[in-house]
mmCIF file of C-alpha atoms in Angstrom:
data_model
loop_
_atom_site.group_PDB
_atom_site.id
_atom_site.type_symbol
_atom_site.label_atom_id
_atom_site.label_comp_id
_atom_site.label_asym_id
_atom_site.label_seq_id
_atom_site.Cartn_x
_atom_site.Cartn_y
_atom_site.Cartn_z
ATOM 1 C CA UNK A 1 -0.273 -32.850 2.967
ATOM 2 C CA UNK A 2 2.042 -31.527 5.835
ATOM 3 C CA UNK A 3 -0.208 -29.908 8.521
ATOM 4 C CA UNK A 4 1.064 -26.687 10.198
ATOM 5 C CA UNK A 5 0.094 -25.983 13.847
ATOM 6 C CA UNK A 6 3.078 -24.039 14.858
ATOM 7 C CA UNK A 7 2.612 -20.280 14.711
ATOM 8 C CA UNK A 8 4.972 -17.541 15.456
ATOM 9 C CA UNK A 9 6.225 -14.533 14.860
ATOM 10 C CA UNK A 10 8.590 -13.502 12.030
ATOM 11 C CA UNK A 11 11.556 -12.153 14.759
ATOM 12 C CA UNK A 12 13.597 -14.897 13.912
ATOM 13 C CA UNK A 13 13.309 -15.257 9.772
ATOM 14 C CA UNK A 14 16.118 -12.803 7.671
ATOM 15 C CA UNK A 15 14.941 -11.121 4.607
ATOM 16 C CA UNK A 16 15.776 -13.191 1.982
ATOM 17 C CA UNK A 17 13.873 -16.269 3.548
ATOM 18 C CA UNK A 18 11.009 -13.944 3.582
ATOM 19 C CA UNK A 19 11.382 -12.617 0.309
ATOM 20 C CA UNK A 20 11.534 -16.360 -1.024
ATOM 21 C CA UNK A 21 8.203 -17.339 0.790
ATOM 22 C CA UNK A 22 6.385 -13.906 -0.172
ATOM 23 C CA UNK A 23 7.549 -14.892 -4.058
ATOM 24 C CA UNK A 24 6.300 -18.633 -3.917
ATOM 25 C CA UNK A 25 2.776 -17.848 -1.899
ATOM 26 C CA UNK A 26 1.965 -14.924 -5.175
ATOM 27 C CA UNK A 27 3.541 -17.245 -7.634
ATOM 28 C CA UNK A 28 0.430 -18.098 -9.091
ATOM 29 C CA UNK A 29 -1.298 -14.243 -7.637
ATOM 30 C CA UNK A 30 -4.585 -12.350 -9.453
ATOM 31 C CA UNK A 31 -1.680 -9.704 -10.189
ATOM 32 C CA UNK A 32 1.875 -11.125 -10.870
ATOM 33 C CA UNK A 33 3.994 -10.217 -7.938
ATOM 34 C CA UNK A 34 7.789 -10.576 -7.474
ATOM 35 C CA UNK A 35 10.101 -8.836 -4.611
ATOM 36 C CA UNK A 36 13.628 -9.025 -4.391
ATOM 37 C CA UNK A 37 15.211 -8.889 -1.067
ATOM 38 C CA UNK A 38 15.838 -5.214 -1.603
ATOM 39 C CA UNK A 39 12.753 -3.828 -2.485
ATOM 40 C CA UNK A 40 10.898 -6.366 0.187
ATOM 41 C CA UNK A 41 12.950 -4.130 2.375
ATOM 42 C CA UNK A 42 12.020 -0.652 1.186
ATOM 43 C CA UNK A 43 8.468 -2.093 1.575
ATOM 44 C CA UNK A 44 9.316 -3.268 5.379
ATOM 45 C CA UNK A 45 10.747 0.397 5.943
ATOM 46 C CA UNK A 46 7.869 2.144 4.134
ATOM 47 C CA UNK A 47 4.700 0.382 5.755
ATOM 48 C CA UNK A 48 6.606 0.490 8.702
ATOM 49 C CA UNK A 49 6.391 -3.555 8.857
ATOM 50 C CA UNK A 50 7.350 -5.023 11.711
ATOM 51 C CA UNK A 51 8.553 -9.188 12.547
ATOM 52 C CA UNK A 52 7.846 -8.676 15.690
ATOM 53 C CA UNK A 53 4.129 -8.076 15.191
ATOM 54 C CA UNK A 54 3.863 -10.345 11.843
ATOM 55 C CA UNK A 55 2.822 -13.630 11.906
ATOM 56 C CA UNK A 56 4.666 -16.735 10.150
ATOM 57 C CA UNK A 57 3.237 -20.764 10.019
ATOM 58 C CA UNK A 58 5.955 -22.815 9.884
ATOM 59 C CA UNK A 59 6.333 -26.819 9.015
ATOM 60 C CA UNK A 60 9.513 -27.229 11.096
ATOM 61 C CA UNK A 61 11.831 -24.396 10.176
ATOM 62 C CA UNK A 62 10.145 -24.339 7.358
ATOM 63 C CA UNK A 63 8.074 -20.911 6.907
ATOM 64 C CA UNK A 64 4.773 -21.886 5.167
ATOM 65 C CA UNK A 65 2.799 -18.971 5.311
ATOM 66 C CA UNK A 66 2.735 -15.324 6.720
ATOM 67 C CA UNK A 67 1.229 -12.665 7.596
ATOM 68 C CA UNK A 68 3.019 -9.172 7.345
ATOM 69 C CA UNK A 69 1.825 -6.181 10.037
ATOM 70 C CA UNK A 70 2.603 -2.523 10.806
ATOM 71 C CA UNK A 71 2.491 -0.249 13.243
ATOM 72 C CA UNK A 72 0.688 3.449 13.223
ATOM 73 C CA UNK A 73 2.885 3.823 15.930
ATOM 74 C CA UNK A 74 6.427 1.694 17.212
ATOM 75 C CA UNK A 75 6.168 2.675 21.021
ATOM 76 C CA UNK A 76 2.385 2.632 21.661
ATOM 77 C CA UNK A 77 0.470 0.831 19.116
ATOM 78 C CA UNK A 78 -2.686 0.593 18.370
ATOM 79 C CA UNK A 79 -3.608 -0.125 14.934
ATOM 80 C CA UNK A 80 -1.911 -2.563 12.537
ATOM 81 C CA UNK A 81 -1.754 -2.938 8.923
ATOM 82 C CA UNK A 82 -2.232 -6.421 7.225
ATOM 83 C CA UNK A 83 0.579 -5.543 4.200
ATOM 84 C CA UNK A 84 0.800 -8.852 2.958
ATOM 85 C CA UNK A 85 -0.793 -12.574 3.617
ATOM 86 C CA UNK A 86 0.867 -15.204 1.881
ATOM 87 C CA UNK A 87 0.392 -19.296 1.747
ATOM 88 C CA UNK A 88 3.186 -21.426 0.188
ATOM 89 C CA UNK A 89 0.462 -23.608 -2.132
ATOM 90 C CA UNK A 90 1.418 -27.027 -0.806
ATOM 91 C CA UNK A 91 -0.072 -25.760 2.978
ATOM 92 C CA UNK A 92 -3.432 -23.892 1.384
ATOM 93 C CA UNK A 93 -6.772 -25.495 2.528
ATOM 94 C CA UNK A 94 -6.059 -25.373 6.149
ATOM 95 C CA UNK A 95 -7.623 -22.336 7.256
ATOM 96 C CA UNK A 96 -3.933 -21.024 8.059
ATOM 97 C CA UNK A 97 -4.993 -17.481 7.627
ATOM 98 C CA UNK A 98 -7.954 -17.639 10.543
ATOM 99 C CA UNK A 99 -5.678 -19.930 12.387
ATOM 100 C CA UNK A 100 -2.768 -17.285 12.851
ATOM 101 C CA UNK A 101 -5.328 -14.394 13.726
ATOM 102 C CA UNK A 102 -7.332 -16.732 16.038
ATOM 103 C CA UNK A 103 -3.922 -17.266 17.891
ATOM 104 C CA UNK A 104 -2.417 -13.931 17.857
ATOM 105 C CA UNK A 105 -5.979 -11.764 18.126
ATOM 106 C CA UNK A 106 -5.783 -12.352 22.003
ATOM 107 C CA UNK A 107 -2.245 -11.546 22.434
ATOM 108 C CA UNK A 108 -2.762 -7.988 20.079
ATOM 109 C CA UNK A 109 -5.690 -7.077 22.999
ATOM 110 C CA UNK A 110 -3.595 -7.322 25.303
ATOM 111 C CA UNK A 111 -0.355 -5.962 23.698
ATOM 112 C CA UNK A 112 -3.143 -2.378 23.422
ATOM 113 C CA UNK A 113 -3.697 -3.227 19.672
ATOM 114 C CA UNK A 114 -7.569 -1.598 18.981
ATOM 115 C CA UNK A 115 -7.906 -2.641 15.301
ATOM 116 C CA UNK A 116 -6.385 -4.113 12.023
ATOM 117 C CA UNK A 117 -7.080 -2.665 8.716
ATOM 118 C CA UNK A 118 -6.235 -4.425 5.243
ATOM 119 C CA UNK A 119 -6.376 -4.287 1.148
ATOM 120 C CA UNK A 120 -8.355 -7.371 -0.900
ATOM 121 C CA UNK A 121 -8.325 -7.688 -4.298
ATOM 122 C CA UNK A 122 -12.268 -7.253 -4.909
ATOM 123 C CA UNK A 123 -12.042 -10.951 -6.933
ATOM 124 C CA UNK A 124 -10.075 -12.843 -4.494
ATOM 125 C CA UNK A 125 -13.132 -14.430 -2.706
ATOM 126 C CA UNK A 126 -11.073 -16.968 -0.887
ATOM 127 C CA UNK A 127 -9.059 -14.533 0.877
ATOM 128 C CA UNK A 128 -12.222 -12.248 1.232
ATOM 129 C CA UNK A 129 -13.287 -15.420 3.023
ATOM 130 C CA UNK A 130 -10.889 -15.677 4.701
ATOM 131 C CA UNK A 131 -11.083 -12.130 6.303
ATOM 132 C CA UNK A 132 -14.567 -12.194 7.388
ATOM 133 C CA UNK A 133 -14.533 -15.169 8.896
ATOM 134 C CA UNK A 134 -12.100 -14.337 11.045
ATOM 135 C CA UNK A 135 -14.249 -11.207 11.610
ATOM 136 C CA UNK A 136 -13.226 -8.528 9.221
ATOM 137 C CA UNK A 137 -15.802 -6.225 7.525
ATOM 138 C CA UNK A 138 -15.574 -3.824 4.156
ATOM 139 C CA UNK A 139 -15.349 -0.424 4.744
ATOM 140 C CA UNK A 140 -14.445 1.146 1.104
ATOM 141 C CA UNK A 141 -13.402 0.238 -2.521
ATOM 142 C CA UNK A 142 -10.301 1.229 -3.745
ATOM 143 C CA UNK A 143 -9.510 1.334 -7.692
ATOM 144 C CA UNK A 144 -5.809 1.242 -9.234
ATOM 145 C CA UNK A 145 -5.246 2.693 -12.360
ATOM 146 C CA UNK A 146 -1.714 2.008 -14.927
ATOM 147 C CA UNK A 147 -0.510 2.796 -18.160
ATOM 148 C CA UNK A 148 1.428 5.665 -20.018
ATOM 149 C CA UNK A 149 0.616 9.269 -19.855
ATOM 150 C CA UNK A 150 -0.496 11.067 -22.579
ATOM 151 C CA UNK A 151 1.775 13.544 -23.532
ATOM 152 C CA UNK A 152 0.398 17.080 -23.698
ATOM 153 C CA UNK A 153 1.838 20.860 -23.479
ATOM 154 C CA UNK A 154 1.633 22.117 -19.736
ATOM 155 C CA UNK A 155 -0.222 25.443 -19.278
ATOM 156 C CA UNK A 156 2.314 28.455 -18.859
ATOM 157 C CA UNK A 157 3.049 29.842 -15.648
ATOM 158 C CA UNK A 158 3.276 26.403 -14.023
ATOM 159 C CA UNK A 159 6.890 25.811 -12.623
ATOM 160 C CA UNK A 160 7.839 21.918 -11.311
ATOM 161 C CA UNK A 161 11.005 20.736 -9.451
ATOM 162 C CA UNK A 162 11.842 18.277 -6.577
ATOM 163 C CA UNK A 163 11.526 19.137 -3.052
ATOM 164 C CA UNK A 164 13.617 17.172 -1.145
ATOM 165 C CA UNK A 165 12.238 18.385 2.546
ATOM 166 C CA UNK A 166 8.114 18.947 1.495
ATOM 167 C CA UNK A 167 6.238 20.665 3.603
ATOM 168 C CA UNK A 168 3.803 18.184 4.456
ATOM 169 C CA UNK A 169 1.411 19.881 7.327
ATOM 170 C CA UNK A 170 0.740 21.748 4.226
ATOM 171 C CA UNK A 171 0.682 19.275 1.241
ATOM 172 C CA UNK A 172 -1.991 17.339 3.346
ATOM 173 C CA UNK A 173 -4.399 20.224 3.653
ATOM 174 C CA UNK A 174 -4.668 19.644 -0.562
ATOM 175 C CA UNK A 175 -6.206 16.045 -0.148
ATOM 176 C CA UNK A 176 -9.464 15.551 0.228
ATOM 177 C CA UNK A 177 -9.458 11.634 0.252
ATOM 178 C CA UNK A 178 -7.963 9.813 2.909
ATOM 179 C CA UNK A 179 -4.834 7.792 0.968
ATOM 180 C CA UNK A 180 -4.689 4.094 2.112
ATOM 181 C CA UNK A 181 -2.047 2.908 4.331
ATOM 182 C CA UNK A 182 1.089 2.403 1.602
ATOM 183 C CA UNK A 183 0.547 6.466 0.147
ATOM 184 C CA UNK A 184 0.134 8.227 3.477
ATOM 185 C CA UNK A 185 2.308 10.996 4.356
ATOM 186 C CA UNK A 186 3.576 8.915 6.766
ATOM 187 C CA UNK A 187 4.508 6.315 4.715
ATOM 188 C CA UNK A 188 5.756 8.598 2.068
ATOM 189 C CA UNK A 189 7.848 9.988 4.723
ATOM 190 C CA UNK A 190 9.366 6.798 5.761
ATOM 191 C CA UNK A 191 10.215 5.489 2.184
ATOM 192 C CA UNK A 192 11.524 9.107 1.281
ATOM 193 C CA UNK A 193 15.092 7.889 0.316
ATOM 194 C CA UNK A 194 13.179 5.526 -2.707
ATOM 195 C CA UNK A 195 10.200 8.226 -3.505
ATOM 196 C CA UNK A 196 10.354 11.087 -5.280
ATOM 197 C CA UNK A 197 8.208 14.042 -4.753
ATOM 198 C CA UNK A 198 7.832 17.488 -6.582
ATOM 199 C CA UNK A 199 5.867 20.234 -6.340
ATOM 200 C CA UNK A 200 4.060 22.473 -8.334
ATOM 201 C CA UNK A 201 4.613 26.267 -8.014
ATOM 202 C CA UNK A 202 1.829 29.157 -9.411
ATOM 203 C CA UNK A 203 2.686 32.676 -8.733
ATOM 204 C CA UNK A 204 5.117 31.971 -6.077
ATOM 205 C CA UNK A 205 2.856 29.193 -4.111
ATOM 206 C CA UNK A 206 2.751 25.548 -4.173
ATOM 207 C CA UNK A 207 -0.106 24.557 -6.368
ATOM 208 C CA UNK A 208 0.317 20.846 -5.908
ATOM 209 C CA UNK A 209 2.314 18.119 -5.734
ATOM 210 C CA UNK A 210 3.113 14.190 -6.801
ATOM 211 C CA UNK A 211 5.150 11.550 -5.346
ATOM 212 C CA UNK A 212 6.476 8.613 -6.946
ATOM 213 C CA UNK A 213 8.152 5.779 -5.666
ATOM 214 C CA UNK A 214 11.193 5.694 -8.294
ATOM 215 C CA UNK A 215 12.310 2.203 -8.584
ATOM 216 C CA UNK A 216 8.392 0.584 -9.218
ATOM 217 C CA UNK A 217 6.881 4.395 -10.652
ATOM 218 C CA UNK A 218 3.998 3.402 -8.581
ATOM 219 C CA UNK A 219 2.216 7.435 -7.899
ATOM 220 C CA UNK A 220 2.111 7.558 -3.641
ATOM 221 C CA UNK A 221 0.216 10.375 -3.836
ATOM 222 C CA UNK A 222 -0.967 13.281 -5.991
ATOM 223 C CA UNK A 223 -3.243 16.695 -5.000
ATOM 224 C CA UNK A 224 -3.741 19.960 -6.050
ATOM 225 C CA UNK A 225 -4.530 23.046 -3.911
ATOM 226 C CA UNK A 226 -8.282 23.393 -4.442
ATOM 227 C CA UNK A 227 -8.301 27.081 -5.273
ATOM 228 C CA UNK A 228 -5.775 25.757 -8.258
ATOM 229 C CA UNK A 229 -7.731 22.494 -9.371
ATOM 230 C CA UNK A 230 -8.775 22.745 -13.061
ATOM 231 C CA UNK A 231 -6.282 25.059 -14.245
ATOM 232 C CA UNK A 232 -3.532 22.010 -15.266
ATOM 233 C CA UNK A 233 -1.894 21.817 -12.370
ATOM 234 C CA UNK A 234 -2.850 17.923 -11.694
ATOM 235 C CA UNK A 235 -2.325 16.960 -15.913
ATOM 236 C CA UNK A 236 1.658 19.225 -15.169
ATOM 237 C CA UNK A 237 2.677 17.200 -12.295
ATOM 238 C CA UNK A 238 1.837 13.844 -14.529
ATOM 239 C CA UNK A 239 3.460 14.861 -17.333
ATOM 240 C CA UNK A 240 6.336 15.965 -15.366
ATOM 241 C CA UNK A 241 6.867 12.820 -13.632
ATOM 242 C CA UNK A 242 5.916 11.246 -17.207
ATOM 243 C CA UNK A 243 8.784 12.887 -18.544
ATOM 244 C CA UNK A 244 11.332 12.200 -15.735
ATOM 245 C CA UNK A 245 10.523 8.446 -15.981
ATOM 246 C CA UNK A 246 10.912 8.757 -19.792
ATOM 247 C CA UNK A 247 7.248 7.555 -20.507
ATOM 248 C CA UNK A 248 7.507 4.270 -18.857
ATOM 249 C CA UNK A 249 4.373 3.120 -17.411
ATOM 250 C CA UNK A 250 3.243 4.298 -13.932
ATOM 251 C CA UNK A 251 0.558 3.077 -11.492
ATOM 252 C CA UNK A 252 -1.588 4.204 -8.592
ATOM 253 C CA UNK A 253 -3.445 1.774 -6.265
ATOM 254 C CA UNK A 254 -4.917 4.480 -3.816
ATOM 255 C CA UNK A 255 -8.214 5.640 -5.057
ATOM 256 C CA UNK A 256 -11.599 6.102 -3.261
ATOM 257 C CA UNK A 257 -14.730 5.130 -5.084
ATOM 258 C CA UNK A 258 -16.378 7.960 -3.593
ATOM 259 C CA UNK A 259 -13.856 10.531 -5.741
ATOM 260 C CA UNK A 260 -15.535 9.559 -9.178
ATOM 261 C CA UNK A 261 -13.397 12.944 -11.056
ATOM 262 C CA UNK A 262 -10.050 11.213 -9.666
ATOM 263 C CA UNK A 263 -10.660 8.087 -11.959
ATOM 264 C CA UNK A 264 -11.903 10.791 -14.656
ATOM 265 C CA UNK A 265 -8.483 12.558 -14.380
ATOM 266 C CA UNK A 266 -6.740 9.852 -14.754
ATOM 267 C CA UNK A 267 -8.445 7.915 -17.495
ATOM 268 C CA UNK A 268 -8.103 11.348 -19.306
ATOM 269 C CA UNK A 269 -4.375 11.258 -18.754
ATOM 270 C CA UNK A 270 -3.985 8.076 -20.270
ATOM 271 C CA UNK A 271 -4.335 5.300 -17.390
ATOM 272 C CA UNK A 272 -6.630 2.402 -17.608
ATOM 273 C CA UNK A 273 -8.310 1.128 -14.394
ATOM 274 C CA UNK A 274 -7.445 -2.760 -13.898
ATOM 275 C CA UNK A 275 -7.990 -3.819 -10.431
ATOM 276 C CA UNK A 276 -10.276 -2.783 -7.867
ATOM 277 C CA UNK A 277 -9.471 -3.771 -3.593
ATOM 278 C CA UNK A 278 -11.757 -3.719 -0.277
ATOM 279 C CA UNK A 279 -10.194 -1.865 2.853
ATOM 280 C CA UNK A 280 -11.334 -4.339 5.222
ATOM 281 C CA UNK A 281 -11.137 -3.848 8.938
ATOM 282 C CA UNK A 282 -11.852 -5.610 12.328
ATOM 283 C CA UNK A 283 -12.154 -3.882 15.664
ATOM 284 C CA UNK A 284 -10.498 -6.031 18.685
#
């Protein structure tokens, strides 16, 4: 076994080296993962993901391991977001994930960084491990849901189209559960040229609305305006975006186990939940 001591930051690696690493380290993953260069890049752009704040392990020029971080903000940061940890399987067993945050931790304080969130798979207990021993703690469950919509006629009176320039001061007053890091508006915002969203209109106002990221038909985001909720709105917008997609399967990874009628819904629509994830924090 080669041991790695030498830990940096990603500044220097392109894309497709990256992309190569990130494919090897979830080779053998809970969920089967595979990025190409391309959409590695949408997710870079989305997240906000930044090289300059990520962490790599290298043997040589070799890069071993990583760990991928965001920004909430690029000029004054203060809270980064763990969107990927990887190990190559030849370098596991070395502890590489506390060793990069033991490293880097000191340099975040002082760089104004408060706190670093993160998603676990709820059965990965070595990376849960991991994370708390380098200090993280749980502070929700997520569930993800996939499948195929049911199809279903929409009630009448319910018009759909695209909205290309959302109002989103106002599509975020129709959430009541605070969307993990990859489906905020934020994000949606920054991965707008790959995500799709449309609204739904009743009686001349926006009723509610669904965004899709088009190329992996994963659901960013999906509300309805409460004085509209149980009239069809929510079971329109999924057919809709059913229909547009041509009944491929979609997914959605951003659910709160405290919102027990959103896994309803969607079970109802058709989707089966498969995989449940801990938002994990640490406070520097």
């Amino acid at each position: 076994m080669i041991f790695i001591h030498d830990f940096r930051t990603l500044h220097n690696v392109s894309t497709p080296d990256l992309c190569d690493t990130f494919n090897v380290a979830f080779s053998d993953y809970i969920v089967p993962l595979h990025l190409t260069p391309s959409i590695l890049e949408q997710k870079m752009q989305g997240e906000n993901l930044l090289r300059d704040y990520s962490i790599g392990a290298f043997a040589g020029n070799a890069l071993g391991g990583f760990i991928l971080h965001a920004v909430d903000n690029k000029t004054h940061p203060t809270v980064l977001y763990n969107g990927g940890t990887g190990i190559i399987p030849e370098y596991r067993g070395q502890h590489l994930v506390q060793k990069m945050y033991d490293q880097f931790i000191p340099a975040y304080q002082s760089q104004g960084i408060r706190k670093i969130i993160l998603e676990v798979i709820s059965t990965n207990l070595p990376a849960i491990k991991a994370y708390t021993n380098t200090g993280f703690h749980k502070t929700r469950t997520i569930h993800s849901f996939k499948g195929n919509i049911k199809t279903h006629k929409s009630p009448a009176g319910i018009s759909i189209k695209e909205n290309t320039t959302p109002d989103w001061p106002l599509l975020a007053t129709f959430m009541d559960m605070i969307p993990t890091w990859s489906n905020n508006v934020a994000s949606i915002q920054r991965e707008a040229p790959f995500t799709v969203t449309w609204e739904a209109t009743v009686n001349g106002q926006t009723a509610g609305f669904i965004s899709v990221h088009k190329d992996t038909r994963r659901i960013r985001n999906i509300a309805v305006r409460p004085e509209f909720r149980r009239k069809g709105v929510g079971s329109a917008l999924l057919q809709y975006a059913a229909d547009q997609f041509r009944g491929a399967a979609v997914s959605i990874i951003n659910i709160d186990e405290h919102f027990p009628e959103i896994d309803k819904f969607l079970q109802q629509a058709g989707l089966m939940h498969y995989l449940s994830q801990y938002e994990m924090e640490i406070v520097l």
